Coordinates of C-alpha atoms and ligand atoms in Angstrom, one line a residue:
M20 CA -4.1 25.4 -74.8
L21 CA -7.8 25.3 -74.3
K22 CA -8.0 21.6 -75.1
A23 CA -5.0 20.8 -72.8
G24 CA -6.6 22.9 -70.1
A25 CA -9.9 21.0 -70.4
L26 CA -8.0 17.7 -70.3
Q27 CA -6.1 18.7 -67.2
K28 CA -9.3 19.8 -65.6
A29 CA -11.0 16.5 -66.4
I30 CA -8.1 14.6 -64.9
F31 CA -8.0 16.9 -61.9
N32 CA -11.8 16.6 -61.3
S33 CA -11.8 12.8 -61.7
V34 CA -13.3 11.1 -58.7
N35 CA -11.2 8.0 -59.2
F36 CA -7.9 9.8 -58.4
S37 CA -7.1 11.8 -55.3
S38 CA -5.0 14.6 -56.5
I39 CA -3.2 16.5 -53.8
A40 CA -0.8 19.4 -54.6
T41 CA 1.4 20.9 -51.9
D42 CA 3.8 23.8 -51.7
A43 CA 7.5 23.2 -51.4
K44 CA 7.1 22.5 -47.6
G45 CA 4.3 20.0 -48.1
V46 CA 1.4 22.1 -47.0
I47 CA -1.6 21.1 -49.0
Q48 CA -2.7 23.6 -51.6
I49 CA -5.0 21.7 -53.8
F50 CA -7.3 18.8 -52.7
N51 CA -9.4 17.6 -55.6
V52 CA -12.9 16.0 -55.5
G53 CA -11.3 12.5 -55.8
A54 CA -9.3 13.2 -52.6
E55 CA -12.4 14.6 -50.9
R56 CA -14.3 11.4 -51.8
M57 CA -11.6 9.0 -50.8
L58 CA -10.4 10.7 -47.6
G59 CA -13.7 12.2 -46.4
Y60 CA -12.2 15.7 -45.8
A61 CA -13.5 18.8 -47.5
A62 CA -10.7 20.7 -49.3
A63 CA -11.2 23.6 -47.0
D64 CA -10.4 21.3 -44.0
V65 CA -6.9 20.5 -45.2
M66 CA -5.8 23.3 -47.5
N67 CA -3.1 25.4 -45.9
R68 CA -3.4 23.4 -42.7
I69 CA -1.7 20.0 -43.0
T70 CA 0.7 18.0 -45.2
P71 CA -0.1 14.6 -46.8
A72 CA 2.1 13.0 -44.1
D73 CA -0.6 14.0 -41.6
I74 CA -3.2 11.8 -43.4
S75 CA -0.8 8.9 -43.9
D76 CA -0.2 5.9 -41.6
P77 CA 2.6 7.3 -39.3
Q78 CA 4.3 3.9 -38.9
Q79 CA 4.6 3.5 -42.6
V80 CA 6.0 7.1 -42.9
I81 CA 8.6 6.2 -40.3
A82 CA 9.5 2.9 -42.0
R83 CA 9.7 4.7 -45.4
A84 CA 12.1 7.3 -43.9
K85 CA 14.3 4.6 -42.5
T86 CA 14.4 2.5 -45.7
L87 CA 15.1 5.6 -47.9
S88 CA 17.8 6.8 -45.5
S89 CA 19.8 3.6 -45.8
E90 CA 19.0 3.3 -49.5
L91 CA 20.1 6.8 -50.4
G92 CA 22.8 7.2 -47.7
T93 CA 21.4 10.4 -46.2
Q94 CA 19.3 11.2 -43.2
I95 CA 15.6 11.6 -44.2
K96 CA 13.1 12.8 -41.6
P97 CA 10.0 10.7 -40.9
G98 CA 7.5 13.2 -42.2
F99 CA 6.5 14.8 -45.5
E100 CA 10.1 14.6 -46.6
A101 CA 9.9 10.8 -46.6
L102 CA 6.9 10.9 -49.0
V103 CA 8.5 13.2 -51.6
F104 CA 12.3 12.9 -51.1
K105 CA 12.8 10.7 -54.2
A106 CA 10.7 13.0 -56.4
S107 CA 12.6 16.0 -55.1
R108 CA 15.7 14.3 -56.5
G109 CA 14.1 13.8 -59.8
I110 CA 13.6 10.1 -59.3
E111 CA 10.3 8.7 -60.4
D112 CA 8.4 7.5 -57.4
I113 CA 5.3 5.3 -57.1
Y114 CA 4.6 3.5 -53.8
E115 CA 2.0 2.0 -51.6
L116 CA 0.8 4.0 -48.7
T117 CA -2.1 3.7 -46.2
Y118 CA -4.1 6.9 -46.0
I119 CA -6.2 7.6 -43.0
R120 CA -9.6 9.1 -43.6
K121 CA -11.3 11.8 -41.6
D122 CA -13.3 9.2 -39.7
G123 CA -10.1 7.4 -38.7
S124 CA -10.6 4.5 -41.1
R125 CA -7.8 3.5 -43.4
F126 CA -7.4 2.4 -47.0
P127 CA -4.5 1.3 -49.1
A128 CA -3.5 3.6 -51.9
V129 CA -0.9 3.6 -54.7
V130 CA 0.6 7.0 -54.7
S131 CA 2.6 8.6 -57.6
V132 CA 4.6 11.6 -56.6
T133 CA 5.9 14.4 -58.9
A134 CA 7.9 17.4 -58.1
L135 CA 6.4 20.7 -59.5
R136 CA 9.0 23.1 -60.7
D137 CA 9.1 26.7 -61.9
D138 CA 10.7 28.0 -65.0
Q139 CA 14.1 27.9 -63.3
E140 CA 13.6 24.3 -62.3
A141 CA 13.2 25.2 -58.6
I142 CA 10.8 23.1 -56.7
I143 CA 7.6 25.0 -55.9
G144 CA 5.6 22.1 -54.7
Y145 CA 4.6 18.4 -55.1
L146 CA 1.7 16.6 -56.8
L147 CA 0.6 13.4 -55.2
I148 CA -1.9 11.4 -57.2
G149 CA -3.4 8.4 -55.4
T150 CA -5.6 5.6 -56.4
D151 CA -7.6 3.4 -54.0
N152 CA -5.8 0.1 -53.9
T153 CA -8.4 -1.7 -51.8
A154 CA -9.9 -3.6 -54.7
R155 CA -6.4 -4.6 -55.9
Q156 CA -5.4 -5.7 -52.4
Q157 CA -8.7 -7.6 -52.1
V158 CA -7.9 -9.3 -55.3
E159 CA -4.3 -10.0 -54.1
A160 CA -5.7 -11.4 -50.8
E161 CA -8.2 -13.5 -52.7
R162 CA -5.4 -14.7 -55.0
T163 CA -3.2 -15.6 -51.9
R164 CA -6.2 -17.3 -50.4
I165 CA -6.9 -19.3 -53.6
E166 CA -3.2 -20.1 -53.9
Q167 CA -3.1 -21.4 -50.3
L168 CA -6.3 -23.4 -51.0
L169 CA -4.7 -24.8 -54.1
A170 CA -1.5 -25.7 -52.3
K171 CA -3.7 -27.5 -49.6
K172 CA -5.7 -29.3 -52.3
N173 CA -2.4 -30.3 -54.0
Q174 CA -1.2 -31.6 -50.7
D175 CA -4.5 -33.5 -50.4
I176 CA -4.1 -34.9 -53.9
E177 CA -0.5 -35.9 -53.2
F178 CA -1.7 -37.6 -50.0
I179 CA -4.5 -39.4 -51.9
A180 CA -2.1 -40.3 -54.7
A181 CA 0.4 -41.7 -52.1
K182 CA -2.4 -43.7 -50.6
L183 CA -3.5 -44.9 -53.9
H184 CA 0.1 -45.9 -54.6
Q185 CA 0.0 -47.9 -51.3
D186 CA -3.2 -49.6 -52.4
D187 CA -1.5 -50.2 -55.8
T188 CA 1.4 -51.9 -54.0
K189 CA -1.1 -54.0 -52.1
L190 CA -3.0 -54.8 -55.4
I191 CA 0.3 -55.7 -57.1
A192 CA 1.1 -58.0 -54.2
Q193 CA -2.3 -59.6 -54.5
Q194 CA -1.9 -59.9 -58.3
R195 CA 1.5 -61.5 -57.8
E196 CA -0.1 -64.0 -55.3
L197 CA -2.8 -64.7 -57.8
L198 CA -0.2 -65.2 -60.5
E199 CA 1.7 -67.6 -58.3
V200 CA -1.5 -69.6 -57.7
Q201 CA -2.2 -69.6 -61.4
E202 CA 1.3 -70.8 -62.2
R203 CA 1.0 -73.5 -59.6
M204 CA -2.3 -74.5 -61.2
V205 CA -0.7 -74.6 -64.6
Q206 CA 2.0 -76.8 -63.1
I207 CA -0.5 -79.1 -61.6
D208 CA -2.4 -79.1 -64.9
R209 CA 0.9 -80.0 -66.7
L210 CA 1.6 -82.6 -64.0
S211 CA -1.9 -84.1 -64.6
S212 CA -1.5 -84.1 -68.3
L213 CA 1.9 -85.6 -67.9
G214 CA 0.2 -88.2 -65.6
V215 CA -2.3 -89.0 -68.3
M216 CA 0.4 -89.3 -70.9
V217 CA 2.6 -91.4 -68.6
G218 CA -0.4 -93.6 -67.8
G219 CA -1.1 -94.1 -71.5
V220 CA 2.5 -95.0 -72.2
A221 CA 2.6 -97.3 -69.2
H222 CA -0.5 -99.2 -70.3
E223 CA 0.9 -99.4 -73.9
I224 CA 4.2 -100.9 -72.5
N225 CA 2.6 -103.2 -69.9
N226 CA 0.8 -105.6 -72.3
P227 CA 3.7 -106.4 -74.7
L228 CA 6.0 -106.5 -71.6
M229 CA 3.9 -109.2 -70.1
G230 CA 4.1 -111.0 -73.4
V231 CA 7.9 -110.7 -73.5
L232 CA 8.0 -111.9 -69.9
N233 CA 6.0 -115.0 -70.7
Y234 CA 8.1 -115.8 -73.8
V235 CA 11.4 -115.5 -72.0
E236 CA 10.1 -117.5 -69.0
F237 CA 8.9 -120.1 -71.5
A238 CA 12.3 -120.2 -73.3
R239 CA 14.2 -120.4 -70.0
D240 CA 12.1 -123.2 -68.6
R241 CA 12.7 -125.3 -71.7
S242 CA 16.3 -124.6 -72.1
D243 CA 19.0 -127.2 -71.2
D244 CA 21.9 -125.0 -72.1
A245 CA 23.4 -123.4 -68.9
K246 CA 24.7 -120.3 -70.8
S247 CA 21.2 -119.8 -72.4
I248 CA 19.5 -120.1 -69.0
E249 CA 21.9 -117.6 -67.5
V250 CA 21.3 -115.1 -70.3
L251 CA 17.5 -115.6 -70.1
N252 CA 17.6 -115.1 -66.3
K253 CA 19.4 -111.8 -66.9
A254 CA 16.7 -110.9 -69.4
L255 CA 14.0 -111.7 -66.9
H256 CA 15.8 -109.6 -64.3
E257 CA 15.9 -106.7 -66.7
I258 CA 12.2 -107.2 -67.5
G259 CA 11.5 -107.2 -63.8
R260 CA 13.0 -103.7 -63.6
I261 CA 11.0 -102.5 -66.5
K262 CA 7.9 -103.9 -64.8
K263 CA 8.8 -101.9 -61.7
I264 CA 9.1 -98.7 -63.8
V265 CA 5.8 -99.3 -65.5
Q266 CA 4.1 -99.9 -62.1
N267 CA 5.5 -96.6 -60.8
M268 CA 4.4 -94.9 -64.0
L269 CA 0.9 -96.3 -63.5
V270 CA 0.8 -95.0 -59.9
F271 CA 2.1 -91.6 -61.1
A272 CA -0.6 -91.4 -63.7
R273 CA -3.3 -92.2 -61.2
V274 CA -5.8 -89.4 -60.6
D275 CA -7.7 -89.1 -57.4
H276 CA -10.5 -91.7 -57.2
H277 CA -10.6 -91.4 -53.5
A278 CA -11.2 -87.7 -52.9
N279 CA -13.5 -88.3 -49.9
A280 CA -11.7 -91.4 -48.4
S281 CA -10.3 -91.5 -45.0
C282 CA -8.0 -93.9 -43.1
R283 CA -6.1 -94.4 -39.9
V284 CA -2.4 -93.7 -40.1
A285 CA -1.6 -96.7 -37.8
D286 CA -3.5 -99.0 -40.2
A287 CA -1.7 -97.7 -43.3
V288 CA 1.7 -97.9 -41.5
K289 CA 1.0 -101.6 -40.5
Q290 CA -0.1 -102.4 -44.1
A291 CA 3.1 -100.8 -45.5
L292 CA 5.2 -102.5 -42.9
S293 CA 3.8 -105.9 -43.8
L294 CA 5.1 -105.3 -47.3
M295 CA 8.4 -104.0 -46.1
E296 CA 9.2 -106.3 -43.2
G297 CA 11.2 -108.8 -45.2
E298 CA 13.3 -106.0 -46.7
F299 CA 14.1 -104.5 -43.4
K300 CA 14.9 -107.8 -41.8
K301 CA 17.2 -108.6 -44.7
N302 CA 19.0 -105.3 -44.3
A303 CA 19.2 -105.4 -40.5
V304 CA 17.2 -102.2 -40.2
L305 CA 15.9 -101.3 -36.8
M306 CA 12.3 -100.1 -37.1
R307 CA 10.8 -97.8 -34.5
L308 CA 7.1 -96.7 -34.3
D309 CA 5.5 -94.0 -32.3
L310 CA 1.8 -94.1 -33.2
P311 CA -0.6 -92.9 -30.5
E312 CA -3.7 -95.1 -30.1
D313 CA -6.2 -92.2 -30.1
L314 CA -5.1 -90.5 -33.3
P315 CA -8.2 -89.5 -35.3
P316 CA -8.5 -90.8 -38.9
V317 CA -7.1 -88.6 -41.7
H318 CA -8.4 -87.4 -45.0
C319 CA -6.6 -89.7 -47.3
S320 CA -7.3 -93.1 -48.8
A321 CA -5.6 -96.1 -47.1
G322 CA -4.2 -97.2 -50.5
S323 CA -2.6 -93.8 -51.2
L324 CA -1.1 -93.4 -47.7
Q325 CA 0.2 -97.0 -47.8
Q326 CA 1.8 -96.3 -51.2
V327 CA 3.5 -93.1 -50.0
L328 CA 4.8 -94.9 -46.8
V329 CA 6.2 -97.8 -48.9
N330 CA 7.9 -95.3 -51.2
L331 CA 9.5 -93.5 -48.2
M332 CA 10.5 -96.8 -46.6
L333 CA 12.1 -98.0 -49.8
N334 CA 14.1 -94.8 -50.0
A335 CA 15.1 -95.2 -46.3
R336 CA 16.2 -98.7 -47.0
D337 CA 18.4 -97.6 -49.9
A338 CA 19.8 -94.6 -47.9
L339 CA 20.8 -97.0 -45.0
A340 CA 22.6 -99.6 -47.3
Q341 CA 26.0 -98.2 -46.6
Q342 CA 25.4 -97.2 -43.0
A343 CA 26.6 -99.0 -39.8
D344 CA 23.6 -97.7 -37.8
R345 CA 20.4 -98.5 -39.6
Q346 CA 17.3 -97.1 -38.1
V347 CA 13.9 -96.0 -39.4
N348 CA 11.6 -94.1 -37.2
I349 CA 7.9 -93.5 -38.0
R350 CA 6.0 -91.1 -35.8
A351 CA 2.6 -89.6 -35.9
S352 CA 0.9 -87.0 -33.7
Q353 CA -2.0 -84.6 -33.9
I354 CA -1.4 -80.8 -34.1
D355 CA -4.7 -78.9 -34.1
S356 CA -6.7 -80.1 -37.1
K357 CA -3.7 -81.9 -38.7
V358 CA -2.1 -85.3 -38.2
V359 CA 1.6 -85.1 -38.7
V360 CA 3.4 -88.2 -39.9
S361 CA 7.2 -88.4 -40.2
V362 CA 9.4 -91.1 -41.7
C363 CA 13.0 -90.6 -40.6
D364 CA 16.1 -92.6 -41.2
S365 CA 19.7 -92.5 -39.8
G366 CA 21.1 -92.4 -43.3
P367 CA 23.4 -89.7 -44.7
G368 CA 20.6 -87.2 -45.6
V369 CA 20.8 -85.1 -48.7
S370 CA 22.9 -82.3 -50.1
E371 CA 21.2 -78.9 -50.6
E372 CA 21.3 -79.4 -54.3
V373 CA 19.5 -82.7 -54.1
R374 CA 17.1 -81.3 -51.6
Q375 CA 15.9 -78.8 -54.1
K376 CA 15.1 -81.5 -56.6
L377 CA 13.8 -84.3 -54.4
F378 CA 10.2 -84.1 -55.5
T379 CA 10.9 -83.4 -59.2
P380 CA 9.6 -86.2 -61.4
F381 CA 12.4 -88.5 -62.8
F382 CA 15.0 -87.0 -60.5
T383 CA 17.2 -89.7 -59.0
T384 CA 20.7 -90.1 -57.7
K385 CA 20.5 -93.8 -57.8
A386 CA 22.6 -95.9 -60.1
A387 CA 21.2 -96.5 -63.6
G388 CA 18.5 -99.1 -63.5
K389 CA 18.0 -98.8 -59.8
G390 CA 16.0 -95.6 -59.4
T391 CA 13.1 -94.1 -61.4
G392 CA 12.9 -90.7 -59.7
L393 CA 9.2 -91.2 -59.4
G394 CA 8.8 -92.3 -55.8
L395 CA 8.7 -88.8 -54.2
A396 CA 7.0 -87.1 -57.1
V397 CA 4.2 -89.7 -56.9
S398 CA 4.1 -89.4 -53.2
R399 CA 3.7 -85.6 -53.3
Q400 CA 1.0 -85.9 -55.9
L401 CA -1.0 -88.5 -53.8
I402 CA -0.7 -86.3 -50.7
E403 CA -1.5 -83.1 -52.4
E404 CA -4.5 -84.6 -54.1
V405 CA -6.1 -84.9 -50.7
G406 CA -5.1 -81.4 -49.6
G407 CA -2.1 -82.6 -47.5
T408 CA 1.5 -81.6 -47.7
I409 CA 4.8 -83.5 -47.8
S410 CA 8.2 -82.0 -47.4
F411 CA 11.8 -82.9 -46.5
A412 CA 12.3 -81.8 -42.9
P413 CA 15.3 -83.3 -41.0
E414 CA 14.8 -83.8 -37.2
P415 CA 17.4 -84.0 -34.4
G416 CA 19.2 -87.4 -34.7
F417 CA 17.9 -88.0 -38.3
A418 CA 19.6 -86.5 -41.3
A419 CA 16.6 -87.5 -43.5
C420 CA 13.0 -87.0 -42.6
F421 CA 9.9 -86.8 -44.7
R422 CA 7.1 -85.0 -43.0
M423 CA 3.5 -85.2 -44.0
E424 CA 0.6 -83.1 -42.8
L425 CA -2.8 -84.5 -43.3
S426 CA -6.2 -83.0 -42.4
V427 CA -8.2 -84.8 -39.7
A428 CA -11.1 -86.4 -41.5
Ligands
LIG133 P1 14.2 -92.9 -56.7 O1 14.1 -93.5 -55.3 O2 13.7 -93.8 -57.8 O3 15.5 -92.3 -57.0 P2 12.6 -90.9 -55.5 O4 11.7 -89.9 -56.0 O5 11.9 -91.8 -54.5 O6 13.1 -91.7 -56.7 O7 13.8 -90.3 -54.8 C1 14.5 -89.3 -55.5 C2 15.9 -89.1 -54.9 O8 15.7 -88.5 -53.6 C3 16.7 -90.3 -54.6 O9 17.4 -90.7 -55.8 C4 17.6 -89.9 -53.6 O10 18.7 -89.2 -54.1 C5 16.8 -88.9 -52.8 N1 16.2 -89.5 -51.5 C6 15.0 -89.9 -51.4 N2 14.8 -90.4 -50.1 C7 16.0 -90.3 -49.5 C8 16.5 -90.6 -48.1 N3 15.7 -91.1 -47.2 N4 17.8 -90.3 -47.9 C9 18.6 -89.8 -48.8 N5 18.2 -89.5 -50.0 C10 16.9 -89.7 -50.4

């Protein structure tokens, strides 16, 4: 009993708890040192004078009465009853409450309420034990502040991540571009090594071919037999075709020896025409030129441009073979720092499928023995070597047009 009494006394005298005991009506009977310290009242100021409701935030007391009334289905008055009603019904009750100090300042408390009963279980009073909740609320507030801060930081991080992702997308696009350039370079490399190989093969073929040509010519010139002469002429014709292929192969294999050369488009066209004139006359092709006098020279060797023009004119001639209206139109004009040259014909043009393959080496739609499929591939190589472009670009009135863009020298 002594020990228990000492313990009770110790708890009761603790400065960390406000222990307030009331009578059954709520009038304060005991106000411990903890309560004095927390609330600023001396025990004598409050004992037998007021109820704990008088030192509580009235708004909270009203709100608590309202909530409890609807929760328990009975009318609870917004005063001391609201603070102890649950405990009076034997329900354990711990809640947060704002106490008001003597000086009017407030502090949050966690209050635990117990009903005090006599031997017959009749309520003789209430014990309200409170702890100062300021520190906990500060911690809560700090936690909320930190959580908000974290949420904001997370937003920032997400924003940065999204931006990085954007940059990533840009980077990926750049990498893709780079990859395309690399692929193109590999293609060009392959084309160049193909060129070297083709060149080697062409040279290998050329010498024995010339030998064969000489032998066959020799045999034909000394033959009296009509049948033999006919056969040998056929052989010579075939050799002529092989010679053409070999020549094309040699042009295809040519690497740029004229990187810094320049020429006038009009001169190259005239040179090419002098070679083609006979062909066009023979085929009744109407040739039209539109070459302004004051065109600046272009960055391309005369030989290359002439070669390309001849290739395009030969194709135009072939395309016109079956046409009633046979026209070839060559035009040149300056657009900014480029000279644009187009070679158009009134032929049938090309299908989409053919269009895709026009510049592919060895692609031809011509009858076996007639085409090599190298004319356009060689032309593109020659034009691209000097930084120009060549493409298929039909114009009004002409189903087939090849358009070159060359830099002004
Ligand atoms: P080749 O003339 O030996 O076939 P090219 O590379 O010069 O080789 O031409 C490839 C193909 O492109 C031709 O076989 C033809 O089908 C098509 N082509 C080229 N020029 C024309 C044109 N002016 N009109 C229609 N088709 C053309």
